[in-house]
Short mmCIF file of C-alpha atoms and ligand atoms in Angstrom, two decimals:
data_model
loop_
_atom_site.label_atom_id
_atom_site.label_comp_id
_atom_site.label_asym_id
_atom_site.label_seq_id
_atom_site.Cartn_x
_atom_site.Cartn_y
_atom_site.Cartn_z
CA ALA R 1 33.23 -6.98 9.54
CA LYS R 2 35.66 -8.67 11.62
CA ASP R 3 38.38 -7.87 9.04
CA ALA R 4 37.55 -4.19 9.17
CA GLY R 5 41.06 -3.64 10.20
CA GLY R 6 43.17 -1.26 12.17
CA ASN R 7 42.59 -0.23 15.74
CA GLN R 8 38.85 -0.35 15.27
CA THR R 9 38.40 -3.92 15.69
CA ALA R 10 39.86 -3.86 19.07
CA VAL R 11 36.72 -2.08 20.41
CA TYR R 12 34.73 -5.10 19.43
CA ASP R 13 35.56 -8.26 21.33
CA VAL R 14 34.87 -11.72 20.09
CA SER R 15 31.98 -12.59 21.99
CA TYR R 16 29.99 -9.31 20.91
CA SER R 17 30.75 -10.23 17.18
CA THR R 18 29.64 -13.68 17.79
CA GLU R 19 26.48 -12.53 19.48
CA LEU R 20 25.80 -10.24 16.62
CA GLU R 21 26.27 -12.95 14.09
CA LYS R 22 23.91 -15.16 15.84
CA ARG R 23 21.27 -12.65 15.93
CA TYR R 24 21.58 -12.13 12.28
CA GLU R 25 21.39 -15.87 11.80
CA ILE R 26 18.32 -16.03 13.77
CA GLU R 27 16.84 -13.31 12.12
CA ARG R 28 17.53 -14.85 8.48
CA GLU R 29 16.18 -18.22 9.62
CA LEU R 30 12.91 -16.82 11.11
CA ARG R 31 12.16 -14.93 7.85
CA LEU R 32 12.62 -18.25 6.03
CA ALA R 33 10.33 -19.85 8.72
CA LEU R 34 7.70 -17.11 8.26
CA ASN R 35 7.65 -17.59 4.66
CA ASP R 36 7.77 -21.47 4.61
CA SER R 37 5.28 -22.41 7.24
CA GLY R 38 7.97 -23.12 9.91
CA LEU R 39 5.90 -21.40 12.45
CA GLU R 40 3.09 -22.83 14.49
CA LEU R 41 0.56 -21.62 17.04
CA TYR R 42 0.14 -23.62 20.29
CA LEU R 43 -2.72 -23.10 22.82
CA GLN R 44 -2.68 -23.25 26.67
CA PRO R 45 -5.90 -23.83 28.24
CA GLN R 46 -7.18 -21.34 30.74
CA VAL R 47 -9.64 -22.72 33.28
CA ARG R 48 -11.76 -21.66 36.45
CA GLU R 49 -11.15 -23.04 39.84
CA ASN R 50 -13.44 -25.97 38.98
CA GLY R 51 -11.69 -26.77 35.98
CA GLU R 52 -14.05 -25.37 33.44
CA LEU R 53 -12.32 -24.21 30.26
CA VAL R 54 -12.80 -20.63 29.46
CA GLY R 55 -10.38 -20.16 26.81
CA ALA R 56 -6.80 -20.51 25.64
CA GLU R 57 -3.54 -18.24 25.30
CA VAL R 58 -1.96 -18.47 21.91
CA LEU R 59 1.83 -19.17 22.19
CA LEU R 60 4.18 -19.12 19.18
CA ARG R 61 6.48 -22.12 18.29
CA TRP R 62 9.18 -22.36 15.62
CA ASN R 63 9.60 -25.69 14.20
CA HIS R 64 13.43 -25.20 13.31
CA PRO R 65 14.68 -27.65 10.86
CA SER R 66 17.56 -28.82 12.91
CA ARG R 67 16.93 -27.77 16.59
CA GLY R 68 13.22 -28.91 16.72
CA MET R 69 10.55 -26.83 18.53
CA VAL R 70 12.10 -23.69 19.76
CA SER R 71 10.32 -21.44 22.40
CA PRO R 72 9.89 -17.68 21.51
CA ALA R 73 11.91 -17.04 24.71
CA ASP R 74 14.99 -17.93 22.69
CA PHE R 75 13.85 -15.80 19.65
CA ILE R 76 11.24 -13.07 20.29
CA ALA R 77 13.81 -10.68 21.72
CA VAL R 78 15.67 -10.83 18.52
CA ALA R 79 12.60 -10.29 16.34
CA GLU R 80 11.68 -7.27 18.47
CA GLN R 81 14.86 -5.45 17.65
CA THR R 82 13.39 -4.98 14.05
CA ASP R 83 10.28 -4.89 12.01
CA LEU R 84 10.43 -8.75 11.94
CA ILE R 85 8.24 -8.66 15.04
CA VAL R 86 5.73 -6.73 13.09
CA ASP R 87 5.73 -9.25 10.20
CA LEU R 88 5.52 -12.21 12.70
CA GLY R 89 3.04 -10.44 14.72
CA LYS R 90 0.84 -10.07 11.61
CA TRP R 91 1.13 -13.82 10.77
CA ILE R 92 0.04 -14.63 14.47
CA VAL R 93 -2.89 -12.48 14.56
CA ARG R 94 -4.39 -13.87 11.22
CA ALA R 95 -3.60 -17.53 12.32
CA ALA R 96 -4.91 -17.00 15.71
CA LEU R 97 -8.21 -15.27 14.49
CA ALA R 98 -8.70 -18.49 12.11
CA GLU R 99 -8.48 -20.41 15.07
CA LEU R 100 -10.86 -18.24 17.20
CA LYS R 101 -13.52 -18.71 14.29
CA ARG R 102 -13.19 -22.39 14.87
CA LEU R 103 -13.46 -22.31 18.63
CA PRO R 104 -16.96 -22.82 20.40
CA ALA R 105 -18.44 -19.61 22.03
CA PRO R 106 -17.90 -18.46 24.56
CA LEU R 107 -14.42 -19.49 24.81
CA THR R 108 -11.87 -16.69 24.37
CA LEU R 109 -8.41 -16.64 22.78
CA ALA R 110 -5.50 -14.24 24.04
CA ILE R 111 -2.84 -13.20 21.70
CA ASN R 112 0.49 -11.71 22.78
CA ILE R 113 1.22 -8.37 21.12
CA SER R 114 4.69 -6.85 21.15
CA PRO R 115 4.85 -3.16 21.77
CA ARG R 116 6.46 -2.56 18.57
CA GLN R 117 3.48 -4.21 16.68
CA PHE R 118 0.97 -2.21 18.73
CA ARG R 119 2.91 1.21 18.00
CA LYS R 120 2.71 0.90 14.28
CA TYR R 121 0.32 3.53 12.87
CA ASP R 122 -2.08 1.05 11.23
CA PHE R 123 -2.36 -1.48 14.05
CA VAL R 124 -5.99 -0.63 14.87
CA TYR R 125 -6.82 -0.82 11.20
CA PHE R 126 -5.07 -4.04 10.87
CA ILE R 127 -6.82 -5.67 13.90
CA GLU R 128 -10.34 -4.54 12.70
CA HIS R 129 -9.61 -5.62 9.19
CA GLU R 130 -8.44 -9.04 9.90
CA LEU R 131 -11.48 -9.58 12.41
CA GLN R 132 -13.70 -8.54 9.62
CA GLN R 133 -12.00 -10.91 7.19
CA SER R 134 -11.97 -13.81 9.54
CA GLY R 135 -15.55 -13.24 10.77
CA ALA R 136 -14.26 -13.85 14.36
CA ASP R 137 -16.05 -12.45 17.52
CA PRO R 138 -14.12 -9.34 18.63
CA SER R 139 -15.47 -9.68 22.08
CA ARG R 140 -13.65 -13.28 22.40
CA LEU R 141 -10.46 -11.87 21.32
CA ILE R 142 -8.07 -10.83 24.24
CA LEU R 143 -4.95 -8.78 23.44
CA GLU R 144 -2.08 -9.13 26.07
CA VAL R 145 0.15 -6.25 26.28
CA THR R 146 3.16 -5.70 28.69
CA GLU R 147 3.46 -2.71 30.94
CA ASN R 148 6.44 -1.38 28.91
CA LEU R 149 4.01 -0.48 26.22
CA PHE R 150 2.96 2.46 28.53
CA VAL R 151 6.23 4.28 29.13
CA GLU R 152 5.80 6.45 26.07
CA ASP R 153 2.84 8.24 24.18
CA LEU R 154 0.47 7.04 26.48
CA GLY R 155 -2.30 9.28 25.23
CA ASP R 156 -1.80 7.75 21.79
CA ILE R 157 -1.62 4.29 23.27
CA ILE R 158 -4.89 4.90 25.00
CA SER R 159 -6.74 6.07 22.15
CA LYS R 160 -5.73 3.14 20.19
CA MET R 161 -7.01 0.77 22.92
CA GLU R 162 -10.17 2.69 23.20
CA ALA R 163 -10.76 2.39 19.30
CA LEU R 164 -10.31 -1.34 19.60
CA GLN R 165 -12.34 -1.57 22.74
CA GLN R 166 -15.16 -0.06 20.77
CA SER R 167 -15.04 -2.85 18.35
CA GLY R 168 -15.38 -5.23 21.51
CA VAL R 169 -11.67 -6.30 21.84
CA GLN R 170 -10.55 -7.02 25.28
CA PHE R 171 -7.22 -6.00 26.71
CA SER R 172 -4.97 -7.66 29.25
CA ILE R 173 -1.81 -6.64 30.94
CA ASP R 174 0.68 -9.46 30.78
CA ASP R 175 3.51 -10.12 33.42
CA PHE R 176 1.77 -7.51 35.70
CA GLY R 177 3.97 -6.20 38.42
CA THR R 178 7.40 -7.07 36.76
CA GLY R 179 7.71 -3.87 34.91
CA TYR R 180 7.07 -0.37 34.82
CA SER R 181 4.02 0.11 36.89
CA SER R 182 2.01 3.18 37.96
CA LEU R 183 -1.37 2.79 39.62
CA SER R 184 -2.32 6.21 38.09
CA TYR R 185 -2.14 5.17 34.75
CA LEU R 186 -3.84 1.80 35.33
CA GLN R 187 -7.17 3.37 35.97
CA ARG R 188 -7.09 5.26 32.74
CA LEU R 189 -6.69 2.22 30.62
CA PRO R 190 -9.50 0.39 29.00
CA LEU R 191 -8.75 -3.01 30.42
CA GLN R 192 -10.62 -6.30 31.21
CA GLU R 193 -7.81 -8.23 32.86
CA LEU R 194 -4.50 -8.42 34.65
CA LYS R 195 -2.21 -11.29 34.29
CA ILE R 196 -0.13 -12.19 37.41
CA ASP R 197 3.31 -13.27 36.44
CA LYS R 198 4.30 -16.78 37.12
CA SER R 199 7.20 -15.78 39.20
CA PHE R 200 4.60 -14.37 41.83
CA VAL R 201 2.34 -17.31 41.53
CA GLN R 202 5.18 -19.79 42.02
CA ALA R 203 6.44 -17.76 45.26
CA VAL R 204 3.15 -18.85 47.02
CA GLY R 205 4.29 -20.47 50.34
CA ASN R 206 6.72 -17.78 50.70
CA GLN R 207 4.98 -15.28 53.29
CA GLU R 208 6.54 -11.93 51.80
CA GLN R 209 6.33 -12.92 48.19
CA GLN R 210 2.75 -14.06 48.36
CA ALA R 211 1.72 -10.58 49.67
CA ILE R 212 2.45 -9.40 46.17
CA VAL R 213 -0.12 -11.90 44.79
CA ASP R 214 -2.44 -10.48 47.40
CA SER R 215 -1.80 -6.84 46.29
CA ILE R 216 -2.27 -7.50 42.66
CA VAL R 217 -5.50 -9.26 43.33
CA ALA R 218 -6.57 -6.39 45.51
CA ILE R 219 -5.78 -3.99 42.62
CA ALA R 220 -7.53 -6.01 39.99
CA SER R 221 -10.64 -6.31 42.21
CA ASN R 222 -10.92 -2.67 42.94
CA LEU R 223 -10.80 -2.00 39.21
CA ARG R 224 -13.19 -4.71 38.52
CA LEU R 225 -10.58 -6.62 36.53
CA ARG R 226 -10.40 -10.45 35.81
CA ILE R 227 -7.30 -12.00 36.93
CA VAL R 228 -5.40 -14.51 35.32
CA ALA R 229 -2.81 -16.49 37.19
CA GLU R 230 -0.17 -17.78 34.90
CA GLY R 231 2.41 -20.72 35.66
CA VAL R 232 0.03 -22.53 38.02
CA GLU R 233 1.87 -25.62 38.64
CA THR R 234 0.53 -27.02 42.32
CA GLN R 235 -2.51 -27.58 44.01
CA GLU R 236 -1.25 -25.34 46.81
CA GLN R 237 -0.99 -22.47 44.40
CA VAL R 238 -4.56 -23.10 43.19
CA ASP R 239 -5.90 -23.27 46.81
CA TYR R 240 -3.99 -20.02 47.65
CA LEU R 241 -5.33 -18.19 44.85
CA ALA R 242 -8.85 -19.45 45.15
CA ARG R 243 -8.98 -17.99 48.73
CA HIS R 244 -9.35 -14.62 47.28
CA ASP R 245 -13.04 -13.33 46.42
CA ALA R 246 -12.13 -12.43 42.89
CA ASP R 247 -12.86 -13.14 39.12
CA MET R 248 -10.01 -15.77 38.89
CA VAL R 249 -8.74 -17.61 35.92
CA LEU R 250 -6.02 -20.21 36.16
CA GLN R 251 -3.28 -21.29 33.45
CA GLY R 252 -0.32 -23.41 34.02
CA TYR R 253 1.28 -26.87 33.60
CA LEU R 254 -1.01 -28.17 36.50
CA PHE R 255 -3.89 -27.98 34.06
CA ASP R 256 -2.07 -28.39 30.77
CA LYS R 257 0.84 -27.43 28.93
CA PRO R 258 0.67 -25.36 25.76
CA LEU R 259 -0.61 -27.78 23.07
CA PRO R 260 -0.53 -28.09 19.29
CA ILE R 261 -3.98 -26.98 18.04
CA GLU R 262 -4.99 -30.40 16.89
CA ASP R 263 -4.20 -31.86 20.35
CA PHE R 264 -5.97 -29.07 22.13
CA HIS R 265 -9.20 -29.75 19.90
CA ARG R 266 -8.82 -33.62 20.55
CA ASN R 267 -8.33 -33.13 24.26
CA TYR R 268 -11.16 -30.56 24.82
CA PHE R 269 -13.82 -31.03 22.24
CA THR R 270 -14.16 -34.80 21.44
CA SER R 271 -15.66 -37.21 23.68
P1 C2E Q 301 4.38 -15.20 28.50
O1 C2E Q 301 3.19 -14.46 27.55
O2 C2E Q 301 4.29 -14.62 29.83
O3 C2E Q 301 3.78 -16.77 28.33
C1 C2E Q 301 3.77 -17.74 29.35
C2 C2E Q 301 5.05 -18.59 29.29
O4 C2E Q 301 4.91 -19.32 30.45
C3 C2E Q 301 4.66 -19.44 28.04
O5 C2E Q 301 6.24 -19.50 27.77
C4 C2E Q 301 4.32 -20.84 28.79
O6 C2E Q 301 4.62 -21.98 27.92
C5 C2E Q 301 4.90 -20.70 30.08
N1 C2E Q 301 4.19 -21.62 30.99
C6 C2E Q 301 2.90 -21.91 30.93
N2 C2E Q 301 2.37 -22.56 31.96
C7 C2E Q 301 3.69 -22.51 32.93
C8 C2E Q 301 3.77 -23.28 34.10
O7 C2E Q 301 3.09 -23.87 34.71
N3 C2E Q 301 5.16 -23.27 34.50
C9 C2E Q 301 6.05 -22.54 33.80
N4 C2E Q 301 7.45 -22.84 34.27
N5 C2E Q 301 5.87 -22.04 32.60
C10 C2E Q 301 4.67 -22.07 32.11
P2 C2E Q 301 6.57 -19.73 26.05
O8 C2E Q 301 5.49 -20.36 25.21
O9 C2E Q 301 8.17 -20.37 25.97
O10 C2E Q 301 6.74 -18.12 25.83
C11 C2E Q 301 7.65 -17.25 26.27
C12 C2E Q 301 7.43 -15.71 26.07
O11 C2E Q 301 7.31 -15.61 24.60
C13 C2E Q 301 5.93 -15.61 26.55
O12 C2E Q 301 5.74 -15.22 27.77
C14 C2E Q 301 5.71 -14.14 25.54
O13 C2E Q 301 6.34 -13.19 26.23
C15 C2E Q 301 6.52 -14.59 24.23
N6 C2E Q 301 5.54 -15.10 23.27
C16 C2E Q 301 5.08 -16.26 23.14
N7 C2E Q 301 4.30 -16.28 22.12
C17 C2E Q 301 4.28 -15.16 21.59
C18 C2E Q 301 3.58 -14.55 20.62
O14 C2E Q 301 2.66 -15.15 19.82
N8 C2E Q 301 3.71 -13.06 20.16
C19 C2E Q 301 4.74 -12.53 20.95
N9 C2E Q 301 4.78 -11.28 20.75
N10 C2E Q 301 5.44 -12.92 21.92
C20 C2E Q 301 5.06 -14.27 22.38
CA1 CA Q 302 1.27 -13.73 27.71
CA1 CA Q 303 4.91 -14.17 32.00
CA1 CA Q 304 -12.31 -17.51 44.92
#
């Protein structure tokens, strides 16, 4: 493409074409990883204020042949630009449900769902089908979606959520407060949980910033939703969060980082 010639090439600068090539390369390698067991699920524990384990969030890792374990922060955005995210998402759901089946009750498992995957016409059918195939308990499955899912086709999104909720599946809004937020749609959604983004949790100690935490907790409590605080790294943050009278769950490096599945089981279920 860079030899396309004439004046046309002038509109593309070098960094753009490099960026584009980098994207194609990531996409190609990700497809290989998907077909060749190069992807792995990690689990990050979610606990109560007293340390009691209540569940885990599933976080994807890419075991890259030369770059080692790669965080989705470095590749999910690329995958989201095409239906690659849908194929990845299907793999993640299947692997996570097999894991949920193994996990002792009443522990829950939370999975991140990309808007593009959720918007597929057969998403509800897919989840219900996989739940049935796996034999996992739907009420212990939490689907984390972000606010940008709600910018378009709200009616359609809500009916899909309601259909899944009928099957018992729970919904959580991830990174709450960082995206497009409207309190008017919030009460229309069939939700069980809000996740406070780690940027707000980590601002505890800063007077103005921690007012955001207070507001999110107040909204969640009014709507009778559970709150999960992500990115908890210090006891000061725990103490501040625990001061609120709310249904509060904590997740962060203070308790544990995301763990390979076998480490998660070894650390939490063997004595
Ligand atoms: P997220 O859903 O907001 O996940 C939380 C991120 O914070 C994770 O990064 C987690 O490892 C990290 N984290 C957890 N505790 C702490 C802490 O105490 N301090 C700090 N600084 N970070 C903490 P990770 O695993 O790199 O994932 C990044 C993002 O990639 C996720 O953000 C999520 O948006 C996306 N992602 C991860 N796994 C999946 C997946 O299976 N599917 C989809 N669609 N997206 C995923
Ligand atoms: Ca998440
Ligand atoms: Ca987040
Ligand atoms: Ca409390």
